[in-house]
Amino acid sequence: INAEYMGITKVVALACVLMTAEFSFGTLIVLLLFEYVIVAVFVAWLVFNYAQRVTPWYVHVVVWVGWVISFSIVFLVPVDLAMADDCVSDCYDRQLAVLWQIVYWSSFFGSWVVYPLLQEYVSSGEFTVWGKWKDSLRSNFIFYCICCVVCVILLIYIFATVGVGDTSSSSIFGIAIAASNAWGLMLCILLLGYGLVEIPRAMWHRGDPESCLRYAEFRGKIYHERLMDARLDLAECLETVQEADRTISATDARLRPLIEIIKAKRPVGFETIMRMERVKDNGGGGQQMYDAPQLVKLHRRVIDAAHNLQRTECEWDELCEQAFYLDDVLQNMDSPNRVFTSRLRASRRGRCGPCLDSLEWWWACAIGPKLYRLVALLFVCLSLIFVWSEATIWSISKTQEDLSVVSRFVQAVSSSNPFWYQLMLVLPLAYMCACCYSSLFQLRIFNYYQMHFNRHTDPASLIFSACYLCRLAAPLCVNFLSLINHKKSTFLVIMGDMDVVPFLGKNYTFFFPIVILVICATTAFNVYNRALNWCGIKRFLFDEYDDNDLAEGRLLLERERKMRERAMGTGISTIRSILSTAIPRKTLLSSSASGTELDSVVKDSV
């Protein structure tokens, strides 16, 4: 007990020293490196928990580097500003400048060169390393042509306005920085505007388990249809693989190794998938001849179909777990003994078992919903402050009057104590990054690039996230410095003069953030979802919904729950959905199937 007491005393004493001490530049650099170590370990944990088990090691490394660079700005910018405020004339620190150059140019080169090429490399259907790189270059050719055309247009503009003789290498670098910053700032404002509304709203809805359950029931039908479509698509790909396997001779030294590579990419249990989808065997009649390019396309189809199936299975499992837990919460609300129980898991055992069940009831049924609502109100206040501050950045350059609330807040904090000054800078910057990065992680492009926890994210989606996180890092820093009206820092010296292209320089940085008003308004009033509903594409609205839209999803989730409860009673291990694995697609999606008919199929499946 004395040892623990002394340990706690030392920690408190150290915290007090950190809060009151005045740090030198060298001490701040040491603390910065220590913070980098913490972020590196945290990002390694994130990459490990997001990446699929079959993800190549080099994908882990490049994604880890990209995420470390992007997350490090949360504490790198405050350290830079703390050092700059202590300077009287020159705010340029050489040690910090080297670090900023490494961060900026590695993120720039990675997001525009490395990640696009590597993303197509891991998705390629080629069978050799050189073939994958050629395919990657071919796929990115149009992208790089567009980038070159934009650079040429900007160079012509500079030559026409400044003159060829006055153009230097710094101007060319300024073009690259200004163009990259303009593109990144546009993405930053779009994602930030969505996140500033969606994070408080999602937190508010988490305080209402009944509304969350209705939303899960609405998604039940959609996710199950995606799962069935993914199974059918994979079954058709595997049928083509079987046909190619029969067609290609065992003595074909050129094509036989390629078809064996494709066969090795088939997921575990593919025979069950083909039997479930009732794919017919053609028996070898009317088969076409295959060549190497056709096998490359088939290889790409199998890889994409397998990833799509794993992604949709993960979505369905996550939805089921969420819906079942919310159902348990609603059933335990009126529990007289205030102990959380569920038929989908065994009761906790041991001395602490009843205590943990009771604590879970208090959190899930009593404290949690109210705390979520309280945090949501806090986030609403923060979001309103940021929206106002973003919309009034222009006032600094036009009226010389600072209307930004964030800027006034930061200026009110004394920079004499670097610890408190950095903490007050970290809080708003961390909220900005949370809104922006969480929006990117929730982004789903044509249901292809998606992020899933519990090691279900494919390599292409991981690289996509690292690419765009790197593109957002520097623009976020520029936007934050404009937000707090801070004009001297090592970062701004490294960025150089972005006004070499006037319409992409300070004017763009000051006036484009006004667009955040439109983004926040359209997100707050669900303009996108309402427009899709008006076009006949059903989208869920928490304030407007039809119970008929939830009926089929509710039925699917109820039957899935019954299957899992029966499996628990019989001791069957259910890693994947019993319902979606065993019941034919036509029976589940048929609107004319009766409840008795489905019950008979469910019993036969068990």
PDB file of N, CA, C and O in Angstrom, residues 91-145:
ATOM      1  N   CYS A  91      11.068  33.318 -35.749  1.00  0.00           N
ATOM      2  CA  CYS A  91      10.272  32.215 -35.212  1.00  0.00           C
ATOM      3  C   CYS A  91      10.649  30.893 -35.864  1.00  0.00           C
ATOM      4  O   CYS A  91       9.907  29.922 -35.770  1.00  0.00           O
ATOM      5  N   TYR A  92      11.794  30.848 -36.529  1.00  0.00           N
ATOM      6  CA  TYR A  92      12.217  29.658 -37.259  1.00  0.00           C
ATOM      7  C   TYR A  92      13.168  28.847 -36.400  1.00  0.00           C
ATOM      8  O   TYR A  92      14.214  29.329 -35.973  1.00  0.00           O
ATOM      9  N   ASP A  93      12.777  27.606 -36.097  1.00  0.00           N
ATOM     10  CA  ASP A  93      13.617  26.702 -35.322  1.00  0.00           C
ATOM     11  C   ASP A  93      14.118  25.595 -36.242  1.00  0.00           C
ATOM     12  O   ASP A  93      13.324  24.918 -36.894  1.00  0.00           O
ATOM     13  N   ARG A  94      15.413  25.398 -36.300  1.00  0.00           N
ATOM     14  CA  ARG A  94      15.985  24.458 -37.273  1.00  0.00           C
ATOM     15  C   ARG A  94      15.584  23.018 -36.997  1.00  0.00           C
ATOM     16  O   ARG A  94      15.262  22.262 -37.906  1.00  0.00           O
ATOM     17  N   GLN A  95      15.632  22.624 -35.721  1.00  0.00           N
ATOM     18  CA  GLN A  95      15.267  21.236 -35.395  1.00  0.00           C
ATOM     19  C   GLN A  95      13.813  20.945 -35.766  1.00  0.00           C
ATOM     20  O   GLN A  95      13.493  19.916 -36.358  1.00  0.00           O
ATOM     21  N   LEU A  96      12.936  21.877 -35.438  1.00  0.00           N
ATOM     22  CA  LEU A  96      11.531  21.691 -35.770  1.00  0.00           C
ATOM     23  C   LEU A  96      11.310  21.791 -37.278  1.00  0.00           C
ATOM     24  O   LEU A  96      10.425  21.118 -37.831  1.00  0.00           O
ATOM     25  N   ALA A  97      12.111  22.618 -37.947  1.00  0.00           N
ATOM     26  CA  ALA A  97      11.972  22.750 -39.400  1.00  0.00           C
ATOM     27  C   ALA A  97      12.301  21.436 -40.102  1.00  0.00           C
ATOM     28  O   ALA A  97      11.623  21.052 -41.069  1.00  0.00           O
ATOM     29  N   VAL A  98      13.327  20.742 -39.631  1.00  0.00           N
ATOM     30  CA  VAL A  98      13.666  19.446 -40.227  1.00  0.00           C
ATOM     31  C   VAL A  98      12.506  18.468 -40.052  1.00  0.00           C
ATOM     32  O   VAL A  98      12.135  17.741 -40.986  1.00  0.00           O
ATOM     33  N   LEU A  99      11.915  18.463 -38.863  1.00  0.00           N
ATOM     34  CA  LEU A  99      10.789  17.565 -38.613  1.00  0.00           C
ATOM     35  C   LEU A  99       9.596  17.918 -39.488  1.00  0.00           C
ATOM     36  O   LEU A  99       8.937  17.037 -40.055  1.00  0.00           O
ATOM     37  N   TRP A 100       9.299  19.217 -39.633  1.00  0.00           N
ATOM     38  CA  TRP A 100       8.191  19.631 -40.482  1.00  0.00           C
ATOM     39  C   TRP A 100       8.439  19.264 -41.945  1.00  0.00           C
ATOM     40  O   TRP A 100       7.506  18.856 -42.662  1.00  0.00           O
ATOM     41  N   GLN A 101       9.663  19.432 -42.417  1.00  0.00           N
ATOM     42  CA  GLN A 101       9.970  19.071 -43.808  1.00  0.00           C
ATOM     43  C   GLN A 101       9.788  17.574 -44.039  1.00  0.00           C
ATOM     44  O   GLN A 101       9.264  17.159 -45.083  1.00  0.00           O
ATOM     45  N   ILE A 102      10.217  16.755 -43.063  1.00  0.00           N
ATOM     46  CA  ILE A 102      10.022  15.306 -43.198  1.00  0.00           C
ATOM     47  C   ILE A 102       8.533  14.982 -43.236  1.00  0.00           C
ATOM     48  O   ILE A 102       8.064  14.203 -44.079  1.00  0.00           O
ATOM     49  N   VAL A 103       7.761  15.589 -42.322  1.00  0.00           N
ATOM     50  CA  VAL A 103       6.325  15.310 -42.250  1.00  0.00           C
ATOM     51  C   VAL A 103       5.622  15.768 -43.522  1.00  0.00           C
ATOM     52  O   VAL A 103       4.837  15.023 -44.129  1.00  0.00           O
ATOM     53  N   TYR A 104       5.918  17.014 -43.945  1.00  0.00           N
ATOM     54  CA  TYR A 104       5.167  17.556 -45.087  1.00  0.00           C
ATOM     55  C   TYR A 104       5.519  16.852 -46.390  1.00  0.00           C
ATOM     56  O   TYR A 104       4.620  16.399 -47.118  1.00  0.00           O
ATOM     57  N   TRP A 105       6.799  16.743 -46.713  1.00  0.00           N
ATOM     58  CA  TRP A 105       7.161  16.202 -48.019  1.00  0.00           C
ATOM     59  C   TRP A 105       6.957  14.689 -48.094  1.00  0.00           C
ATOM     60  O   TRP A 105       6.681  14.155 -49.172  1.00  0.00           O
ATOM     61  N   SER A 106       7.052  13.988 -46.981  1.00  0.00           N
ATOM     62  CA  SER A 106       6.731  12.558 -47.016  1.00  0.00           C
ATOM     63  C   SER A 106       5.232  12.354 -47.227  1.00  0.00           C
ATOM     64  O   SER A 106       4.817  11.457 -47.978  1.00  0.00           O
ATOM     65  N   SER A 107       4.400  13.178 -46.574  1.00  0.00           N
ATOM     66  CA  SER A 107       2.957  13.075 -46.813  1.00  0.00           C
ATOM     67  C   SER A 107       2.598  13.513 -48.232  1.00  0.00           C
ATOM     68  O   SER A 107       1.732  12.910 -48.874  1.00  0.00           O
ATOM     69  N   PHE A 108       3.270  14.532 -48.749  1.00  0.00           N
ATOM     70  CA  PHE A 108       3.010  15.006 -50.110  1.00  0.00           C
ATOM     71  C   PHE A 108       3.392  13.941 -51.140  1.00  0.00           C
ATOM     72  O   PHE A 108       2.584  13.582 -52.013  1.00  0.00           O
ATOM     73  N   PHE A 109       4.606  13.436 -51.024  1.00  0.00           N
ATOM     74  CA  PHE A 109       5.071  12.421 -51.976  1.00  0.00           C
ATOM     75  C   PHE A 109       4.261  11.126 -51.833  1.00  0.00           C
ATOM     76  O   PHE A 109       3.927  10.475 -52.830  1.00  0.00           O
ATOM     77  N   GLY A 110       3.936  10.761 -50.594  1.00  0.00           N
ATOM     78  CA  GLY A 110       3.182   9.532 -50.390  1.00  0.00           C
ATOM     79  C   GLY A 110       1.774   9.602 -50.936  1.00  0.00           C
ATOM     80  O   GLY A 110       1.294   8.664 -51.587  1.00  0.00           O
ATOM     81  N   SER A 111       1.084  10.732 -50.687  1.00  0.00           N
ATOM     82  CA  SER A 111      -0.318  10.828 -51.101  1.00  0.00           C
ATOM     83  C   SER A 111      -0.503  11.009 -52.590  1.00  0.00           C
ATOM     84  O   SER A 111      -1.555  10.639 -53.133  1.00  0.00           O
ATOM     85  N   TRP A 112       0.506  11.547 -53.293  1.00  0.00           N
ATOM     86  CA  TRP A 112       0.353  11.789 -54.724  1.00  0.00           C
ATOM     87  C   TRP A 112       1.120  10.812 -55.594  1.00  0.00           C
ATOM     88  O   TRP A 112       0.879  10.752 -56.811  1.00  0.00           O
ATOM     89  N   VAL A 113       2.031  10.033 -55.018  1.00  0.00           N
ATOM     90  CA  VAL A 113       2.822   9.101 -55.826  1.00  0.00           C
ATOM     91  C   VAL A 113       2.737   7.675 -55.273  1.00  0.00           C
ATOM     92  O   VAL A 113       2.297   6.752 -55.968  1.00  0.00           O
ATOM     93  N   VAL A 114       3.154   7.476 -54.025  1.00  0.00           N
ATOM     94  CA  VAL A 114       3.309   6.124 -53.485  1.00  0.00           C
ATOM     95  C   VAL A 114       1.962   5.430 -53.319  1.00  0.00           C
ATOM     96  O   VAL A 114       1.739   4.323 -53.819  1.00  0.00           O
ATOM     97  N   TYR A 115       1.032   6.079 -52.605  1.00  0.00           N
ATOM     98  CA  TYR A 115      -0.231   5.418 -52.271  1.00  0.00           C
ATOM     99  C   TYR A 115      -1.107   5.120 -53.491  1.00  0.00           C
ATOM    100  O   TYR A 115      -1.694   4.036 -53.564  1.00  0.00           O
ATOM    101  N   PRO A 116      -1.253   6.043 -54.461  1.00  0.00           N
ATOM    102  CA  PRO A 116      -2.049   5.676 -55.645  1.00  0.00           C
ATOM    103  C   PRO A 116      -1.487   4.476 -56.405  1.00  0.00           C
ATOM    104  O   PRO A 116      -2.238   3.605 -56.855  1.00  0.00           O
ATOM    105  N   LEU A 117      -0.139   4.424 -56.533  1.00  0.00           N
ATOM    106  CA  LEU A 117       0.468   3.295 -57.232  1.00  0.00           C
ATOM    107  C   LEU A 117       0.317   2.004 -56.433  1.00  0.00           C
ATOM    108  O   LEU A 117      -0.012   0.945 -56.985  1.00  0.00           O
ATOM    109  N   LEU A 118       0.550   2.087 -55.130  1.00  0.00           N
ATOM    110  CA  LEU A 118       0.472   0.883 -54.309  1.00  0.00           C
ATOM    111  C   LEU A 118      -0.969   0.381 -54.187  1.00  0.00           C
ATOM    112  O   LEU A 118      -1.200  -0.832 -54.105  1.00  0.00           O
ATOM    113  N   GLN A 119      -1.924   1.294 -54.209  1.00  0.00           N
ATOM    114  CA  GLN A 119      -3.325   0.886 -54.114  1.00  0.00           C
ATOM    115  C   GLN A 119      -3.728   0.033 -55.316  1.00  0.00           C
ATOM    116  O   GLN A 119      -4.409  -0.988 -55.172  1.00  0.00           O
ATOM    117  N   GLU A 120      -3.325   0.450 -56.501  1.00  0.00           N
ATOM    118  CA  GLU A 120      -3.626  -0.353 -57.691  1.00  0.00           C
ATOM    119  C   GLU A 120      -2.772  -1.609 -57.738  1.00  0.00           C
ATOM    120  O   GLU A 120      -3.194  -2.633 -58.285  1.00  0.00           O
ATOM    121  N   TYR A 121      -1.584  -1.555 -57.153  1.00  0.00           N
ATOM    122  CA  TYR A 121      -0.708  -2.737 -57.137  1.00  0.00           C
ATOM    123  C   TYR A 121      -1.347  -3.873 -56.344  1.00  0.00           C
ATOM    124  O   TYR A 121      -1.381  -5.022 -56.796  1.00  0.00           O
ATOM    125  N   VAL A 122      -1.866  -3.573 -55.141  1.00  0.00           N
ATOM    126  CA  VAL A 122      -2.436  -4.636 -54.311  1.00  0.00           C
ATOM    127  C   VAL A 122      -3.771  -5.123 -54.864  1.00  0.00           C
ATOM    128  O   VAL A 122      -4.231  -6.219 -54.527  1.00  0.00           O
ATOM    129  N   SER A 123      -4.437  -4.308 -55.709  1.00  0.00           N
ATOM    130  CA  SER A 123      -5.723  -4.709 -56.283  1.00  0.00           C
ATOM    131  C   SER A 123      -5.574  -5.349 -57.655  1.00  0.00           C
ATOM    132  O   SER A 123      -6.568  -5.807 -58.224  1.00  0.00           O
ATOM    133  N   SER A 124      -4.358  -5.375 -58.190  1.00  0.00           N
ATOM    134  CA  SER A 124      -4.148  -5.878 -59.540  1.00  0.00           C
ATOM    135  C   SER A 124      -4.372  -7.382 -59.624  1.00  0.00           C
ATOM    136  O   SER A 124      -4.140  -8.121 -58.653  1.00  0.00           O
ATOM    137  N   GLY A 125      -4.821  -7.822 -60.784  1.00  0.00           N
ATOM    138  CA  GLY A 125      -4.999  -9.246 -61.017  1.00  0.00           C
ATOM    139  C   GLY A 125      -3.805  -9.909 -61.680  1.00  0.00           C
ATOM    140  O   GLY A 125      -3.863 -11.112 -61.988  1.00  0.00           O
ATOM    141  N   GLU A 126      -2.736  -9.163 -61.912  1.00  0.00           N
ATOM    142  CA  GLU A 126      -1.532  -9.743 -62.517  1.00  0.00           C
ATOM    143  C   GLU A 126      -0.899 -10.750 -61.559  1.00  0.00           C
ATOM    144  O   GLU A 126      -1.109 -10.709 -60.344  1.00  0.00           O
ATOM    145  N   PHE A 127      -0.070 -11.621 -62.138  1.00  0.00           N
ATOM    146  CA  PHE A 127       0.492 -12.726 -61.358  1.00  0.00           C
ATOM    147  C   PHE A 127       1.945 -12.506 -60.961  1.00  0.00           C
ATOM    148  O   PHE A 127       2.476 -13.228 -60.124  1.00  0.00           O
ATOM    149  N   THR A 128       2.617 -11.518 -61.556  1.00  0.00           N
ATOM    150  CA  THR A 128       4.016 -11.243 -61.240  1.00  0.00           C
ATOM    151  C   THR A 128       4.150  -9.830 -60.677  1.00  0.00           C
ATOM    152  O   THR A 128       3.271  -8.975 -60.867  1.00  0.00           O
ATOM    153  N   VAL A 129       5.269  -9.584 -59.998  1.00  0.00           N
ATOM    154  CA  VAL A 129       5.496  -8.265 -59.411  1.00  0.00           C
ATOM    155  C   VAL A 129       5.586  -7.202 -60.495  1.00  0.00           C
ATOM    156  O   VAL A 129       4.969  -6.131 -60.407  1.00  0.00           O
ATOM    157  N   TRP A 130       6.359  -7.489 -61.546  1.00  0.00           N
ATOM    158  CA  TRP A 130       6.510  -6.527 -62.633  1.00  0.00           C
ATOM    159  C   TRP A 130       5.169  -6.297 -63.339  1.00  0.00           C
ATOM    160  O   TRP A 130       4.833  -5.176 -63.722  1.00  0.00           O
ATOM    161  N   GLY A 131       4.399  -7.351 -63.492  1.00  0.00           N
ATOM    162  CA  GLY A 131       3.083  -7.207 -64.111  1.00  0.00           C
ATOM    163  C   GLY A 131       2.150  -6.343 -63.268  1.00  0.00           C
ATOM    164  O   GLY A 131       1.375  -5.538 -63.808  1.00  0.00           O
ATOM    165  N   LYS A 132       2.216  -6.488 -61.942  1.00  0.00           N
ATOM    166  CA  LYS A 132       1.387  -5.662 -61.066  1.00  0.00           C
ATOM    167  C   LYS A 132       1.775  -4.191 -61.165  1.00  0.00           C
ATOM    168  O   LYS A 132       0.902  -3.304 -61.192  1.00  0.00           O
ATOM    169  N   TRP A 133       3.092  -3.892 -61.213  1.00  0.00           N
ATOM    170  CA  TRP A 133       3.511  -2.499 -61.324  1.00  0.00           C
ATOM    171  C   TRP A 133       3.103  -1.908 -62.660  1.00  0.00           C
ATOM    172  O   TRP A 133       2.692  -0.734 -62.735  1.00  0.00           O
ATOM    173  N   LYS A 134       3.214  -2.664 -63.737  1.00  0.00           N
ATOM    174  CA  LYS A 134       2.774  -2.163 -65.041  1.00  0.00           C
ATOM    175  C   LYS A 134       1.276  -1.883 -65.031  1.00  0.00           C
ATOM    176  O   LYS A 134       0.810  -0.873 -65.575  1.00  0.00           O
ATOM    177  N   ASP A 135       0.528  -2.786 -64.436  1.00  0.00           N
ATOM    178  CA  ASP A 135      -0.920  -2.576 -64.347  1.00  0.00           C
ATOM    179  C   ASP A 135      -1.244  -1.352 -63.494  1.00  0.00           C
ATOM    180  O   ASP A 135      -2.168  -0.593 -63.797  1.00  0.00           O
ATOM    181  N   SER A 136      -0.484  -1.129 -62.418  1.00  0.00           N
ATOM    182  CA  SER A 136      -0.697   0.031 -61.567  1.00  0.00           C
ATOM    183  C   SER A 136      -0.398   1.332 -62.312  1.00  0.00           C
ATOM    184  O   SER A 136      -1.160   2.298 -62.225  1.00  0.00           O
ATOM    185  N   LEU A 137       0.708   1.354 -63.054  1.00  0.00           N
ATOM    186  CA  LEU A 137       1.042   2.550 -63.839  1.00  0.00           C
ATOM    187  C   LEU A 137      -0.011   2.807 -64.910  1.00  0.00           C
ATOM    188  O   LEU A 137      -0.387   3.961 -65.162  1.00  0.00           O
ATOM    189  N   ARG A 138      -0.496   1.749 -65.532  1.00  0.00           N
ATOM    190  CA  ARG A 138      -1.525   1.893 -66.564  1.00  0.00           C
ATOM    191  C   ARG A 138      -2.818   2.445 -65.966  1.00  0.00           C
ATOM    192  O   ARG A 138      -3.482   3.298 -66.556  1.00  0.00           O
ATOM    193  N   SER A 139      -3.171   1.979 -64.774  1.00  0.00           N
ATOM    194  CA  SER A 139      -4.415   2.429 -64.150  1.00  0.00           C
ATOM    195  C   SER A 139      -4.325   3.871 -63.668  1.00  0.00           C
ATOM    196  O   SER A 139      -5.335   4.591 -63.654  1.00  0.00           O
ATOM    197  N   ASN A 140      -3.125   4.319 -63.262  1.00  0.00           N
ATOM    198  CA  ASN A 140      -2.952   5.685 -62.767  1.00  0.00           C
ATOM    199  C   ASN A 140      -2.549   6.664 -63.857  1.00  0.00           C
ATOM    200  O   ASN A 140      -2.304   7.842 -63.548  1.00  0.00           O
ATOM    201  N   PHE A 141      -2.477   6.204 -65.100  1.00  0.00           N
ATOM    202  CA  PHE A 141      -2.010   7.066 -66.185  1.00  0.00           C
ATOM    203  C   PHE A 141      -2.910   8.291 -66.341  1.00  0.00           C
ATOM    204  O   PHE A 141      -2.421   9.426 -66.458  1.00  0.00           O
ATOM    205  N   ILE A 142      -4.218   8.082 -66.335  1.00  0.00           N
ATOM    206  CA  ILE A 142      -5.148   9.204 -66.512  1.00  0.00           C
ATOM    207  C   ILE A 142      -5.032  10.174 -65.341  1.00  0.00           C
ATOM    208  O   ILE A 142      -5.046  11.406 -65.518  1.00  0.00           O
ATOM    209  N   PHE A 143      -4.888   9.645 -64.131  1.00  0.00           N
ATOM    210  CA  PHE A 143      -4.762  10.492 -62.947  1.00  0.00           C
ATOM    211  C   PHE A 143      -3.532  11.396 -63.045  1.00  0.00           C
ATOM    212  O   PHE A 143      -3.617  12.615 -62.805  1.00  0.00           O
ATOM    213  N   TYR A 144      -2.391  10.825 -63.433  1.00  0.00           N
ATOM    214  CA  TYR A 144      -1.174  11.623 -63.527  1.00  0.00           C
ATOM    215  C   TYR A 144      -1.228  12.583 -64.716  1.00  0.00           C
ATOM    216  O   TYR A 144      -0.643  13.672 -64.667  1.00  0.00           O
ATOM    217  N   CYS A 145      -1.920  12.217 -65.781  1.00  0.00           N
ATOM    218  CA  CYS A 145      -2.083  13.135 -66.917  1.00  0.00           C
ATOM    219  C   CYS A 145      -2.870  14.368 -66.488  1.00  0.00           C
ATOM    220  O   CYS A 145      -2.526  15.501 -66.857  1.00  0.00           O
TER     221      CYS A 145
END
